[in-house]
mmCIF file of C-alpha atoms in Angstrom:
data_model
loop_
_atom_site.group_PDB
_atom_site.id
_atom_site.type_symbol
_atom_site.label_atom_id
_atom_site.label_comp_id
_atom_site.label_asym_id
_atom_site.label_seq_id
_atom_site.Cartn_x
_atom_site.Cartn_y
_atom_site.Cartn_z
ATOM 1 C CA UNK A 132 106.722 83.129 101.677
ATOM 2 C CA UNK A 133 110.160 83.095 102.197
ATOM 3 C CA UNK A 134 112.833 80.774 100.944
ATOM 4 C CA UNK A 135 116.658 80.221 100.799
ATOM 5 C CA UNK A 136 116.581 77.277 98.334
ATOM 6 C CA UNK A 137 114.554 76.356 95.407
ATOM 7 C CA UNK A 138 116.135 73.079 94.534
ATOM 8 C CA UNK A 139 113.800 70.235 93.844
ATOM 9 C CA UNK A 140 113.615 67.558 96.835
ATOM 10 C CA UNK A 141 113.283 64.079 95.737
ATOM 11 C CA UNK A 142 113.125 61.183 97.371
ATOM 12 C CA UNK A 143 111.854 57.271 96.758
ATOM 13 C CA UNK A 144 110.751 55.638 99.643
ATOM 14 C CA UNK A 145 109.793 52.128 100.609
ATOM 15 C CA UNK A 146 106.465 52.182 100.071
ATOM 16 C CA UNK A 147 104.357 54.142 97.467
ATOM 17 C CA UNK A 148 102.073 57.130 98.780
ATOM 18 C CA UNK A 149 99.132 58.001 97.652
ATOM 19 C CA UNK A 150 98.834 59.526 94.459
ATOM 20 C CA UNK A 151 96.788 62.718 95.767
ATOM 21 C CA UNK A 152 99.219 63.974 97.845
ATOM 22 C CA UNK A 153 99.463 66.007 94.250
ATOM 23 C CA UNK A 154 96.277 68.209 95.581
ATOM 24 C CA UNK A 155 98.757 70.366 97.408
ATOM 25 C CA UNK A 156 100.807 72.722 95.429
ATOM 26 C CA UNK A 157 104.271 71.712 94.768
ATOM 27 C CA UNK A 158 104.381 68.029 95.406
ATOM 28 C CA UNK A 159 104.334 65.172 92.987
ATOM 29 C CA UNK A 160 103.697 61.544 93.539
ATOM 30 C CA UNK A 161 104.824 58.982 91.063
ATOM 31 C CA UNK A 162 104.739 55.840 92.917
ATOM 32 C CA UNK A 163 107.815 55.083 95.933
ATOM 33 C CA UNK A 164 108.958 58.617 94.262
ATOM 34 C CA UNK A 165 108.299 62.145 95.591
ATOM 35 C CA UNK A 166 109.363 65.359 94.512
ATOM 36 C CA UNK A 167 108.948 68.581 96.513
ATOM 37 C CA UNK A 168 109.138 72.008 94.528
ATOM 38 C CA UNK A 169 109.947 74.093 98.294
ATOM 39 C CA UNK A 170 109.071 77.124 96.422
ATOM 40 C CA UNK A 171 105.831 76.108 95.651
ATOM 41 C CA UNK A 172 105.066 73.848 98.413
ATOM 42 C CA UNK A 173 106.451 75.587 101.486
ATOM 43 C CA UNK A 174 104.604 78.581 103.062
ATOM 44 C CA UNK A 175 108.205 79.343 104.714
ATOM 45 C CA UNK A 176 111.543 78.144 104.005
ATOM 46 C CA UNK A 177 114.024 79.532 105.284
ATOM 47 C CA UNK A 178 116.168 76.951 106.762
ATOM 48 C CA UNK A 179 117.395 73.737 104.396
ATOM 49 C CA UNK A 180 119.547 71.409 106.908
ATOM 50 C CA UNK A 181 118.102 69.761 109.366
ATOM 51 C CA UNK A 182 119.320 67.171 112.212
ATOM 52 C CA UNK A 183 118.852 64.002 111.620
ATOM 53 C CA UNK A 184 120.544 60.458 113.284
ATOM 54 C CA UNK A 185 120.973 56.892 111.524
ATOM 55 C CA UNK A 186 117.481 55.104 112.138
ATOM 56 C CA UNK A 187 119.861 52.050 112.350
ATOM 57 C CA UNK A 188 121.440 53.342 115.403
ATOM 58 C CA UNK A 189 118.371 54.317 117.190
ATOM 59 C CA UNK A 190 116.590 50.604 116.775
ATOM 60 C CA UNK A 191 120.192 49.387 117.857
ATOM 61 C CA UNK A 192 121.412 51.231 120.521
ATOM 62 C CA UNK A 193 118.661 53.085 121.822
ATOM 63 C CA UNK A 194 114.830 51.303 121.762
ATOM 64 C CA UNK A 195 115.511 48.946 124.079
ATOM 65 C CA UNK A 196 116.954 51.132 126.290
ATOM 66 C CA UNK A 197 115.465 51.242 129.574
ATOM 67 C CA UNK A 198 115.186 55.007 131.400
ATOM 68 C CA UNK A 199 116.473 54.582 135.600
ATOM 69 C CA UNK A 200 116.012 56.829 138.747
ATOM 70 C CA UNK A 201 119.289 58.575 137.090
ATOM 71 C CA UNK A 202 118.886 59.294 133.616
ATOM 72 C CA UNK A 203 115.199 59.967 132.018
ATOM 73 C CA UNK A 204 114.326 58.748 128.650
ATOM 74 C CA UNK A 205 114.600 62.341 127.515
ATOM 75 C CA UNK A 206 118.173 62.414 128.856
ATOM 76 C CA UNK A 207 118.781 59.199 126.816
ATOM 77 C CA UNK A 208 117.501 60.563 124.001
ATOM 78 C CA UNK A 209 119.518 63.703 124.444
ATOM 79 C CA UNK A 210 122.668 62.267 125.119
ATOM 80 C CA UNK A 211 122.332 60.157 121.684
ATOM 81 C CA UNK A 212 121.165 62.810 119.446
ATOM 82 C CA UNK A 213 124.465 65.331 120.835
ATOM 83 C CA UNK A 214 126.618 61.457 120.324
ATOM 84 C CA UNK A 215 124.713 60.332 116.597
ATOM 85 C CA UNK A 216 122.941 63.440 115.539
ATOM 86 C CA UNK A 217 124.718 64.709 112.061
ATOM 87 C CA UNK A 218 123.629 68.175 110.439
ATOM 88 C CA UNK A 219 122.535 67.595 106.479
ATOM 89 C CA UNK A 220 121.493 69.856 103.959
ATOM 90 C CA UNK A 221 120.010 66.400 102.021
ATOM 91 C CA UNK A 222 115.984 66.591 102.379
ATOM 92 C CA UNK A 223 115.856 63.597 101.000
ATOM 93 C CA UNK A 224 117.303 61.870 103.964
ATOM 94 C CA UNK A 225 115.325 63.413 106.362
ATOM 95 C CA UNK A 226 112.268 62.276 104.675
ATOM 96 C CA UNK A 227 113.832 58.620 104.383
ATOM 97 C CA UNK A 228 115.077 58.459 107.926
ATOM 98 C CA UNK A 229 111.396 60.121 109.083
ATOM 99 C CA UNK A 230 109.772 57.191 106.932
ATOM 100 C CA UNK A 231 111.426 54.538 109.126
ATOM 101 C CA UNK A 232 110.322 56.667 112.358
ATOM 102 C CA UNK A 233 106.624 56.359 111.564
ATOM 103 C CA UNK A 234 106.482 53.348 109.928
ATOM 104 C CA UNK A 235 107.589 52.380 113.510
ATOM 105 C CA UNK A 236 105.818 55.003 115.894
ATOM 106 C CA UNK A 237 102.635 54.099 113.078
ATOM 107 C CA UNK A 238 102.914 49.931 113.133
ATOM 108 C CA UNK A 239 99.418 48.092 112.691
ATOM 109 C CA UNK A 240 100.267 45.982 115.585
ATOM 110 C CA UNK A 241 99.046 49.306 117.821
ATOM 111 C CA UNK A 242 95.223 48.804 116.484
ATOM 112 C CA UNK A 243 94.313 46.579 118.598
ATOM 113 C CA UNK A 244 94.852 48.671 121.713
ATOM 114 C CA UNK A 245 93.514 52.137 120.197
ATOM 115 C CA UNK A 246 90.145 51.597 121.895
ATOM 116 C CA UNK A 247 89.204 53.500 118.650
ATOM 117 C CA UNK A 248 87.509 50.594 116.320
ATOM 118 C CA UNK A 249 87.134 53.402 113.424
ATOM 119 C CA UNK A 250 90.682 53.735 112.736
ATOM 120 C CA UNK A 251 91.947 51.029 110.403
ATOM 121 C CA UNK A 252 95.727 50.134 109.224
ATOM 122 C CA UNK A 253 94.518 52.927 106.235
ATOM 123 C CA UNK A 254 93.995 55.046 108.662
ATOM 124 C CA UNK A 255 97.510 54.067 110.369
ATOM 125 C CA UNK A 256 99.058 54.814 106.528
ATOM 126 C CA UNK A 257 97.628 58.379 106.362
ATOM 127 C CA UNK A 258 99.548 58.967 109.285
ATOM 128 C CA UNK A 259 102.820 57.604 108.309
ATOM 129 C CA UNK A 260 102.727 59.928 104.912
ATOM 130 C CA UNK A 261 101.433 63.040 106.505
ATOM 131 C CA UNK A 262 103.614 62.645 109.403
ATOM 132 C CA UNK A 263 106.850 61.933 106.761
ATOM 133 C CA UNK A 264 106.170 65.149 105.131
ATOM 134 C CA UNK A 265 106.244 66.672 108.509
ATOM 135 C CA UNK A 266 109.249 66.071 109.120
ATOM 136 C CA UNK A 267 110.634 68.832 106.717
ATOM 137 C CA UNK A 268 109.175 71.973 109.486
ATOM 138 C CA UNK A 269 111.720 73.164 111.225
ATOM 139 C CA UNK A 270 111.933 75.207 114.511
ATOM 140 C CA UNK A 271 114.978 77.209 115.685
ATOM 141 C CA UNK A 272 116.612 76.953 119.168
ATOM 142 C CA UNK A 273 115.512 80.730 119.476
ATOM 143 C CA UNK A 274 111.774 79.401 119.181
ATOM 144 C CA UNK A 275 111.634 80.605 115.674
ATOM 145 C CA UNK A 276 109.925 78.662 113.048
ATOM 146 C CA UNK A 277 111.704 78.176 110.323
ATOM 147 C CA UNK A 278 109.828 75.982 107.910
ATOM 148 C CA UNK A 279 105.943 75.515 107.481
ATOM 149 C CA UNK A 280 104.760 73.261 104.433
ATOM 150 C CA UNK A 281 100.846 72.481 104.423
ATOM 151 C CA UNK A 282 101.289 68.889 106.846
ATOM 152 C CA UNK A 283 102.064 71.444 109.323
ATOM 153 C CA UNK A 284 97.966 71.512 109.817
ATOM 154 C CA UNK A 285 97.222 68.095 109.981
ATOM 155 C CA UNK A 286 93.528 67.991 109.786
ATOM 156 C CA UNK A 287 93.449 70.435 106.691
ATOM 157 C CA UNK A 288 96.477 68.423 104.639
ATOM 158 C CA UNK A 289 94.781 65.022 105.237
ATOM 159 C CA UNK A 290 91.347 66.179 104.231
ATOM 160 C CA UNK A 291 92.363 67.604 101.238
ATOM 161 C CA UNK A 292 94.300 64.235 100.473
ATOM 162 C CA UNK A 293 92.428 61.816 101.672
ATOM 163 C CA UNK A 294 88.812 62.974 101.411
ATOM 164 C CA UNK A 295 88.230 62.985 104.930
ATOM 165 C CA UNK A 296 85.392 64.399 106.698
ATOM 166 C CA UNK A 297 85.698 67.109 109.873
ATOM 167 C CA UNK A 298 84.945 64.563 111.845
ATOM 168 C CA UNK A 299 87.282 61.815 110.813
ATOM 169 C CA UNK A 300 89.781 63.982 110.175
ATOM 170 C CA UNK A 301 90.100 65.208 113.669
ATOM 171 C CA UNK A 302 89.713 62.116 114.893
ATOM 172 C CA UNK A 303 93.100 60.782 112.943
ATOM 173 C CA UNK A 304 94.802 64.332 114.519
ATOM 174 C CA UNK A 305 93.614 62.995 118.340
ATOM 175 C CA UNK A 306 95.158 59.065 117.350
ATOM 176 C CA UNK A 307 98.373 61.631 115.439
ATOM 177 C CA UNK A 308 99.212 64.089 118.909
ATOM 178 C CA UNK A 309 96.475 62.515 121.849
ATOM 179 C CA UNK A 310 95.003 59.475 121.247
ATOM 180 C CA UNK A 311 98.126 57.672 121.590
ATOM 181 C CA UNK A 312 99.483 59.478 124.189
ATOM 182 C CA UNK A 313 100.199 57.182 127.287
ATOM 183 C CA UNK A 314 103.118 57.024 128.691
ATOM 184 C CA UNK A 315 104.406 53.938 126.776
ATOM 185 C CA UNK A 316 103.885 55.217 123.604
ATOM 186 C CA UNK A 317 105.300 58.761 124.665
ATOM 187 C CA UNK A 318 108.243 56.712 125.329
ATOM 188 C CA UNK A 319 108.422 54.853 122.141
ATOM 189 C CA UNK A 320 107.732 58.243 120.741
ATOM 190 C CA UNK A 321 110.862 60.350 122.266
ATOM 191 C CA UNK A 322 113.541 57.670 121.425
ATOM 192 C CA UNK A 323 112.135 57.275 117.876
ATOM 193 C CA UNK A 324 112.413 61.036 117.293
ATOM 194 C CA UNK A 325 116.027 61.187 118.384
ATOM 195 C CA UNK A 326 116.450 59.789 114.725
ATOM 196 C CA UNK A 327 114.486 63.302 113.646
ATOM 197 C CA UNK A 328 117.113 65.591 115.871
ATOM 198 C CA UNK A 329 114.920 66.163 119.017
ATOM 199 C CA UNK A 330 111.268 65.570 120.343
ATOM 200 C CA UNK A 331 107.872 65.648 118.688
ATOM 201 C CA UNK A 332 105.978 69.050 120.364
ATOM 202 C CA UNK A 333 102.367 70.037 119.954
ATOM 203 C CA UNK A 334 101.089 73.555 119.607
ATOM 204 C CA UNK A 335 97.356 72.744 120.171
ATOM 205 C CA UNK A 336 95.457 70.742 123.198
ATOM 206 C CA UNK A 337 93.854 67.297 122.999
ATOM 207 C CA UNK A 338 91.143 68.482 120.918
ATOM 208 C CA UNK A 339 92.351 69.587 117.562
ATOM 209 C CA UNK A 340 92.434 73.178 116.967
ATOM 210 C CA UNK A 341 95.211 72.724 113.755
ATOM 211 C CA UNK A 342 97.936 73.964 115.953
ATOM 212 C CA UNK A 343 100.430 71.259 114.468
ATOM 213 C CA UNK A 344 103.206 69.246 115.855
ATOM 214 C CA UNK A 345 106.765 69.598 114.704
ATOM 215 C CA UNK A 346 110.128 67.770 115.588
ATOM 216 C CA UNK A 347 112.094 70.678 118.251
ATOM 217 C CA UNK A 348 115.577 70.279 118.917
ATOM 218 C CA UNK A 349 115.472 70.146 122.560
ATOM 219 C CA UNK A 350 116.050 73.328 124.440
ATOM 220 C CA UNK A 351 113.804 75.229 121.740
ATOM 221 C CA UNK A 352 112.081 78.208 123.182
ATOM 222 C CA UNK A 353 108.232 76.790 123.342
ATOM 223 C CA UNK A 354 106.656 80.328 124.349
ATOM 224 C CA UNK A 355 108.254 82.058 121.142
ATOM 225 C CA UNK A 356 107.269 78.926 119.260
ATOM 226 C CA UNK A 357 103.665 78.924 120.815
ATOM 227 C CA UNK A 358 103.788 83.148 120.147
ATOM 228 C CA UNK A 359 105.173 82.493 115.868
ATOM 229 C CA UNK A 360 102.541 79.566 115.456
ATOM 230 C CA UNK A 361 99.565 82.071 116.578
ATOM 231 C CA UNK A 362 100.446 84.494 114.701
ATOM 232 C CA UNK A 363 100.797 82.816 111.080
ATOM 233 C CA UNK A 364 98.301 79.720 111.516
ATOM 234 C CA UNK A 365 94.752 81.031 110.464
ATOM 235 C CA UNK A 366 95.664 82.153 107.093
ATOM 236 C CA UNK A 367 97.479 79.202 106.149
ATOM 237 C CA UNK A 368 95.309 76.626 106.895
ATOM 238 C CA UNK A 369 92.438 78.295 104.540
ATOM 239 C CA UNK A 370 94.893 78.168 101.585
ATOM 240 C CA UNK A 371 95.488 74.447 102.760
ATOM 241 C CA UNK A 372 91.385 73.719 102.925
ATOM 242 C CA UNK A 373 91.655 75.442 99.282
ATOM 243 C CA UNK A 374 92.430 72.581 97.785
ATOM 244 C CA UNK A 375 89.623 70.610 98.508
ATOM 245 C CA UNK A 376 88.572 68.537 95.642
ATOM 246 C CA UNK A 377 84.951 68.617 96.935
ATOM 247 C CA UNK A 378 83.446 70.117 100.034
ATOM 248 C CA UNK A 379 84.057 67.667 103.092
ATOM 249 C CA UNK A 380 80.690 67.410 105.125
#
């Protein structure tokens, strides 16, 4: 483990989280609130700033933007992340501003069209907490990755929060990184993570293999990414599957 700060994160969101998000070390629910001990919660820290843009902006000036034989959504995104995109040391606004991104990306309205009648709005709220805690990896421009906390392995973190199964747990991963990803929804998806400093990236197939996804600034180096991910992943995600209250069938 290494780490650069120690400083409590707290933040209170808009909506409570569920109370057994306290199952992994160093996090506390009370409620809307949430505080983070990095030392204890982090399996690296190194980095504490992160890039971030006013979810305000995004909904105003870029969602409804339309991509043309000229300029690619990515190069719309781009071009208002280096315009809006501010540096900040505050954790507690990158949690808040990821909050609004996947309370968006995450919206009920989406169920209807999942072709997957086993995920319910719950479901759809497991994602928007995991995928708010995600929010605080990091990955360098070199390819290096900076932070890891235990959301990093989504299937692991969510069973040991939310009691899941194998099976049900990578079933929420495939709606989290596959099951949602057409090209409309990729779309929605790159312009809402201009808010989070860059584009959500993938380490593992369609089929979940606990390879993670993180926000990378674009122009990150994905082989050294894919090459620091293999080497640190299996003995993390045992100390995540730790914390199982009770065996998961």
């Amino acid at each position: 483990m290494t780490t650069i700060d120690t400083t409590a994160i707290t933040v209170e969101l808009p909506q409570a989280f569920d109370e057994r998000w306290s199952r992994l070390p160093g996090i506390q629910v009370d409620g809307r609130r949430i505080t983070i001990d990095p030392a204890e919660y982090f399996f690296r820290f190194e980095s504490h700033t992160w890039l971030v843009a006013e979810w305000g902006l995004v909904k105003s000036q870029l969602l409804d933007v339309e991509e043309t034989t000229e300029s690619a959504v990515e190069q719309l995104a781009l071009d208002f992340i280096k315009a809006h995109g501010e540096s900040t040391p505050d954790a507690a606004r990158v949690l808040a501003t990821a909050y609004e991104v996947y309370a968006y990306l995450f919206r009920d309205e989406h169920l209807a069209g999942l072709g997957l009648p086993q995920i319910t709005a719950d479901h759809l709220r497991m994602l928007r907490e995991a995928a708010t805690l995600m929010a605080l990896n990091k990955v360098e421009l070199d390819g290096h990755i900076s932070n890891v906390g235990p959301c990093w392995f989504f299937p692991a973190a969510t069973s040991v929060v939310f009691d899941l199964d194998d099976e049900m747990g990578g079933m929420l991963d495939e709606v989290y990184h596959g099951g949602w990803f057409n090209e409309h929804r990729r779309i929605e998806s790159i312009k809402a993570h201009a808010a989070l400093g860059g584009r959500l990236v993938h380490g593992c197939q369609s089929v979940p293999d606990q390879s993670g996804g993180v926000v990378a600034p674009y122009g990150a180096s994905m082989a050294a990414f894919r090459d620091d991910l293999a080497a640190f992943k299996a003995g993390w995600i045992e100390q995540v599957y730790a914390h199982r209250v009770s065996p998961a069938a």
